[in-house]
CSV table of C-alpha atoms in Angstrom, one decimal:
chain,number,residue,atom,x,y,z
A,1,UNK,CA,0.0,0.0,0.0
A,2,UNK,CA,1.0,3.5,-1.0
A,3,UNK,CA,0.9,6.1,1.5
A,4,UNK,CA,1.3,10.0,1.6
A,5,UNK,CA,2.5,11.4,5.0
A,6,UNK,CA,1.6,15.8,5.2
A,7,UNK,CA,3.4,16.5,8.7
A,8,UNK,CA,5.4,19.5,8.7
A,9,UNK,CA,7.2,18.3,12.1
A,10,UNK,CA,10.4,17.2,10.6
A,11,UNK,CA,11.2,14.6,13.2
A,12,UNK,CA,7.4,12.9,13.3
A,13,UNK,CA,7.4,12.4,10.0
A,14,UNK,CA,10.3,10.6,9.8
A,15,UNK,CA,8.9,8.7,12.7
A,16,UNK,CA,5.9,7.6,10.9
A,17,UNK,CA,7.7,7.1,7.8
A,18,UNK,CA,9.9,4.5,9.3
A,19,UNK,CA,7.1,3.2,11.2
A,20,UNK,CA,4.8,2.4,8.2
A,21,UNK,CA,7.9,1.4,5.8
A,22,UNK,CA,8.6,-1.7,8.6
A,23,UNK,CA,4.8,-2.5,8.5
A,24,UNK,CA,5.3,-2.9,5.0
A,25,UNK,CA,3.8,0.4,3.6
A,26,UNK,CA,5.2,2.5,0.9
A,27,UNK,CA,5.9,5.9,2.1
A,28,UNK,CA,5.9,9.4,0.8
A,29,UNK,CA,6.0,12.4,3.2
A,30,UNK,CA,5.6,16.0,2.7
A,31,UNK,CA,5.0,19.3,4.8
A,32,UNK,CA,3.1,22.0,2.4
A,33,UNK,CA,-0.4,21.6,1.2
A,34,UNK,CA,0.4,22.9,-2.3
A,35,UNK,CA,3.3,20.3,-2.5
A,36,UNK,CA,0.8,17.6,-1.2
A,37,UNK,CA,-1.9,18.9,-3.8
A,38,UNK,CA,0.7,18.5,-6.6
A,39,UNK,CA,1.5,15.1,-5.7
A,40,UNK,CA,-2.1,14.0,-5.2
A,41,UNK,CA,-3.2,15.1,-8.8
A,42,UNK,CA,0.0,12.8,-10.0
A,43,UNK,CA,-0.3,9.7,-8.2
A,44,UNK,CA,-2.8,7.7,-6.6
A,45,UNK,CA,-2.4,6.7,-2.9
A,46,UNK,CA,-4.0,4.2,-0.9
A,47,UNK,CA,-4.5,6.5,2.3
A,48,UNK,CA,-3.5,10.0,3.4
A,49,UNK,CA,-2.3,10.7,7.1
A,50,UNK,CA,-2.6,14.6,7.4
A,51,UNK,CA,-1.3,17.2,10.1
A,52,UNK,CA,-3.8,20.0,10.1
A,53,UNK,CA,-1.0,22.5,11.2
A,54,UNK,CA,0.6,23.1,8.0
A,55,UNK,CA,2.9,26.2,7.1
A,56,UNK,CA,0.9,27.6,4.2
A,57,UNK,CA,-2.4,26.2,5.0
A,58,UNK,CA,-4.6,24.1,7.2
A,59,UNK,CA,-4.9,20.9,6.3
A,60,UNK,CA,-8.8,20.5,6.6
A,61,UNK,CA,-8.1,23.1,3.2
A,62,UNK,CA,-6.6,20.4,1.7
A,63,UNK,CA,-8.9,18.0,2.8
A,64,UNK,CA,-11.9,20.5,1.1
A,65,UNK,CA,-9.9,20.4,-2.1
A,66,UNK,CA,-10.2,16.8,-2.3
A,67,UNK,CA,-13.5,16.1,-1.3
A,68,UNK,CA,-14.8,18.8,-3.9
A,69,UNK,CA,-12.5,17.5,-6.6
A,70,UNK,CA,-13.9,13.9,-6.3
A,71,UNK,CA,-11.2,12.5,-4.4
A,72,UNK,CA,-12.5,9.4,-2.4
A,73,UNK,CA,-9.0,8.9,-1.0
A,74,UNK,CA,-9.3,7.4,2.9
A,75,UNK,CA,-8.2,10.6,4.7
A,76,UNK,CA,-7.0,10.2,8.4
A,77,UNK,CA,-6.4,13.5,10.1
A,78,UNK,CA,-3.1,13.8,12.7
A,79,UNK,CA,-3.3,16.2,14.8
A,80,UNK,CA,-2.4,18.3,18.4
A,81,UNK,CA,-5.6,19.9,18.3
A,82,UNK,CA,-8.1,17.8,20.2
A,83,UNK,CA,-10.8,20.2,20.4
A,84,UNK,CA,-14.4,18.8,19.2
A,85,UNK,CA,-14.7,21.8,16.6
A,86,UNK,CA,-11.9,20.7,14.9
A,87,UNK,CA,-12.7,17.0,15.2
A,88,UNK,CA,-16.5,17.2,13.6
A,89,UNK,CA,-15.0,20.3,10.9
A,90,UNK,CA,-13.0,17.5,9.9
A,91,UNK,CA,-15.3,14.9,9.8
A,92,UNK,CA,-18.3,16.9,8.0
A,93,UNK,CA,-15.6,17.9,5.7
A,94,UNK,CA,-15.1,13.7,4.9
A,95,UNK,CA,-11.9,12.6,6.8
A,96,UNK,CA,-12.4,8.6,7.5
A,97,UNK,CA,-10.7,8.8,11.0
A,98,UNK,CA,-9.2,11.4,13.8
A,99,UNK,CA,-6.2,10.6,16.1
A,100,UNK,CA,-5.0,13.4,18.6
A,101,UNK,CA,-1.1,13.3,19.1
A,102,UNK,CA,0.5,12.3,20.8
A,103,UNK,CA,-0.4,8.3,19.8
A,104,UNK,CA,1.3,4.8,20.2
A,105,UNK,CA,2.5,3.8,16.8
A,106,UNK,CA,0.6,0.4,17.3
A,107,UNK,CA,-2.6,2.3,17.8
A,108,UNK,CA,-1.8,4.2,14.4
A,109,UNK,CA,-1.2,1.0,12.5
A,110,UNK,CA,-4.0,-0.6,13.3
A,111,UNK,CA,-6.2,2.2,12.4
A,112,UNK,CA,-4.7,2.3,9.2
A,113,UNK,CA,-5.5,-1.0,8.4
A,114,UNK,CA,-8.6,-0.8,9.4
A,115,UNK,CA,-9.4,2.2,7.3
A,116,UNK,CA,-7.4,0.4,4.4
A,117,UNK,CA,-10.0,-2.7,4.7
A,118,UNK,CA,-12.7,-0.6,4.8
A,119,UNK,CA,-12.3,1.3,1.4
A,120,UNK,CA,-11.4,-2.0,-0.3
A,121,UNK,CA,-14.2,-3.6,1.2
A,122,UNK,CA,-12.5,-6.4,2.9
A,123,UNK,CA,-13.0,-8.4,5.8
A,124,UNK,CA,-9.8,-9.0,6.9
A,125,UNK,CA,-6.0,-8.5,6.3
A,126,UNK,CA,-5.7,-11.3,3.1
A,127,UNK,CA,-6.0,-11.0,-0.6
A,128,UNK,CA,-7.0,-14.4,-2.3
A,129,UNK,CA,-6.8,-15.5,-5.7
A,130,UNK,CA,-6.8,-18.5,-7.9
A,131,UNK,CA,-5.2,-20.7,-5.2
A,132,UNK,CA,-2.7,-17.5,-4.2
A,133,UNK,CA,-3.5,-16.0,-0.4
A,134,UNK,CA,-1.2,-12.7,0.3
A,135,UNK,CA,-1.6,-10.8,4.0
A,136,UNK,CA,-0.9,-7.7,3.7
A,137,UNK,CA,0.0,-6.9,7.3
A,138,UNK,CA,2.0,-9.6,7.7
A,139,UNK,CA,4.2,-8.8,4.2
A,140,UNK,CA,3.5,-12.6,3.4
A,141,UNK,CA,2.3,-14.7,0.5
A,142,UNK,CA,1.4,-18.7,0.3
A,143,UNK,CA,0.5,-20.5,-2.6
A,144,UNK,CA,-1.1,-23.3,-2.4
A,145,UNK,CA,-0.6,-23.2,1.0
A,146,UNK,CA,3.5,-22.9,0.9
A,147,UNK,CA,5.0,-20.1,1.4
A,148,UNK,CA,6.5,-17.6,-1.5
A,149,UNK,CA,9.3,-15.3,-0.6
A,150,UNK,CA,9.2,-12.6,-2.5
A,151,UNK,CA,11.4,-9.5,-2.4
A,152,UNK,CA,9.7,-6.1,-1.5
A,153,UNK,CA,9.2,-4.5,-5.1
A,154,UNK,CA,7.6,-7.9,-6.5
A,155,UNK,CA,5.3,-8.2,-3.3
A,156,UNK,CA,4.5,-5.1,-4.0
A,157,UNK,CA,3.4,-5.2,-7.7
A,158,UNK,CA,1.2,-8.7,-6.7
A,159,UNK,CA,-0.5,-6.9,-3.8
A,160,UNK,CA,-1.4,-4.3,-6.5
A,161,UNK,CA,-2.6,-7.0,-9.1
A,162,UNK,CA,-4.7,-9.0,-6.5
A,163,UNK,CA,-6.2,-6.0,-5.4
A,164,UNK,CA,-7.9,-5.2,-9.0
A,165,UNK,CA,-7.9,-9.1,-9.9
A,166,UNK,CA,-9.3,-9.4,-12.9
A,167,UNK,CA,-9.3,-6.6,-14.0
A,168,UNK,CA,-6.9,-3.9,-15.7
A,169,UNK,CA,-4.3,-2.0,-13.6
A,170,UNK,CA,-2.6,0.8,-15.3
A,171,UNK,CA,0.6,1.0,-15.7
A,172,UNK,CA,1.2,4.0,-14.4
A,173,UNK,CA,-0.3,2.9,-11.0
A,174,UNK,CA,2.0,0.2,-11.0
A,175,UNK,CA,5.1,2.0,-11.6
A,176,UNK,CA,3.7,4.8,-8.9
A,177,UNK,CA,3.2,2.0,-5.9
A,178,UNK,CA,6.6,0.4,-6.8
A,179,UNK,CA,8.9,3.4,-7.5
A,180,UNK,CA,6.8,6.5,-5.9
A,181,UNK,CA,9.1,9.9,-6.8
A,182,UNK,CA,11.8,7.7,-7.7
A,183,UNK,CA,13.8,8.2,-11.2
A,184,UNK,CA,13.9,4.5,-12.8
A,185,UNK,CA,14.4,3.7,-16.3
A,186,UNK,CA,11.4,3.3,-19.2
A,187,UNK,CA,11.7,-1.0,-18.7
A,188,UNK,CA,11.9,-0.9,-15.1
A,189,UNK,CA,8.5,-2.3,-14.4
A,190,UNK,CA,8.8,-5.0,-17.0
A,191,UNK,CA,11.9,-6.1,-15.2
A,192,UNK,CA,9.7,-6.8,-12.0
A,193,UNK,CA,7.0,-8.2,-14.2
A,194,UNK,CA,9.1,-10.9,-15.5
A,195,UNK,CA,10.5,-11.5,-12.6
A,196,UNK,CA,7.1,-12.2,-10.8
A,197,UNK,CA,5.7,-14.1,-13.9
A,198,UNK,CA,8.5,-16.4,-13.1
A,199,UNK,CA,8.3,-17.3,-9.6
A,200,UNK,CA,4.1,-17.9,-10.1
A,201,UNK,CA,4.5,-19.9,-13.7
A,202,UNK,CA,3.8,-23.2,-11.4
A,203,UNK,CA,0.4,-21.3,-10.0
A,204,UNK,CA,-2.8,-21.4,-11.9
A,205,UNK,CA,-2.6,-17.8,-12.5
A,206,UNK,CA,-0.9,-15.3,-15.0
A,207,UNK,CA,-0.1,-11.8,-15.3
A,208,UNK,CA,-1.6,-10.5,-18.6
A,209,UNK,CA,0.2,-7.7,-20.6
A,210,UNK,CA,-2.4,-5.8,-22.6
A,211,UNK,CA,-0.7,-3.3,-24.4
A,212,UNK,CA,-1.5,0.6,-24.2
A,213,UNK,CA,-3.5,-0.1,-21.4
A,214,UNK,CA,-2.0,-2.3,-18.5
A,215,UNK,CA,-1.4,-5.3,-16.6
A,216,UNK,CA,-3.9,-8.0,-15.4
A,217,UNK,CA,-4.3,-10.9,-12.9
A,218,UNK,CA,-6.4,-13.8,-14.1
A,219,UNK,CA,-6.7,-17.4,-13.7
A,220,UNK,CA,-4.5,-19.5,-16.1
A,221,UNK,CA,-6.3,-21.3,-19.1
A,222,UNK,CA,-6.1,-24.5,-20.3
């Protein structure tokens, strides 16, 4: 999962950062709301933790923006205020959840994967496919009940496939979740692609290249 951090406290955000990479998250973390806004209209992210003390705006403004632009993005709001104003301003204006610093980390975690379940309407913390199970709190896949090590980009990309199964996921998602801001070459993707085609060509399962367009995970044919 793809997250976007908007804390300007230089030494929490690094805190969370580090915090949701070990959980297994991919982080990006920013301070401004126009730097956050930018980033927002280029990528997709999975959930949004936001500080409502920015330095050139409150976050609930950024928050507005979203909600008015269409942008169903779970929202969950970090913050030292802890007054109720704020809290139900920040509700009405469609945040999913409201924690008032300071928090446990574990507390923090388990609200966003809560949060992350609900907006992907699951039950739990797996992702099951055509004989494939991946937990996505746990950072761990089995197939066919054995377990499949798989380094951090390639989990990655199949967490990203299983959660549109069946259906096409743009390449430019895929490259966004995987590399984030990062420079990488034009065939960098394909190079994790072939690499996960590889270690599931045993599974019942395929990765399907449809040019222009995408990926998709479907069930092998006979």
């Amino acid at each position: 999962m793809h997250l976007l951090v908007i804390e300007d406290d230089p030494l929490l955000s690094r805190s969370l950062g580090e915090a949701m990479a070990r959980a297994g998250y991919r982080i990006d973390a920013l301070s401004r709301v126009e730097d956050a806004w930018q980033a927002l209209r280029q990528r997709r992210f999975d959930l949004i933790l936001l500080d409502l003390g920015l330095p050139d705006a409150s976050g609930l403004e950024l928050l507005a923006r979203l909600r008015d632009a269409g942008d169903a993005t779970p929202v969950m709001i970090l913050t030292a205020r802890d007054g109720l104003e704020d809290r139900v301003r920040g509700l009405d204006l469609g945040a999913d959840d409201y924690l008032a610093k300071p928090f446990s980390i574990s507390e923090l975690e388990a609200r966003v994967r809560a949060l992350l379940r609900r907006s992907q309407q699951r039950l739990d913390d797996r992702l099951h496919f055509a004989g494939l199970t991946l937990d996505t709190h746990a950072a761990s896949v089995w197939l066919a009940g054995e377990p499949l090590d798989l380094p951090r980009r390639e989990f990655r990309l199949l967490e990203a496939l299983m959660l549109n199964a069946g259906r096409i996921v743009p390449r430019e998602t895929l490259e966004d979740r995987l590399f984030g801001f990062e420079a990488v070459g034009a065939n960098a993707l394909e190079v994790y692609v072939s690499r996960l085609r590889k270690r599931l060509q045993d599974a019942p399962l395929a990765i399907r290249t449809l040019r222009g367009l995408g990926y998709r995970l479907e069930e092998r044919r006979e």
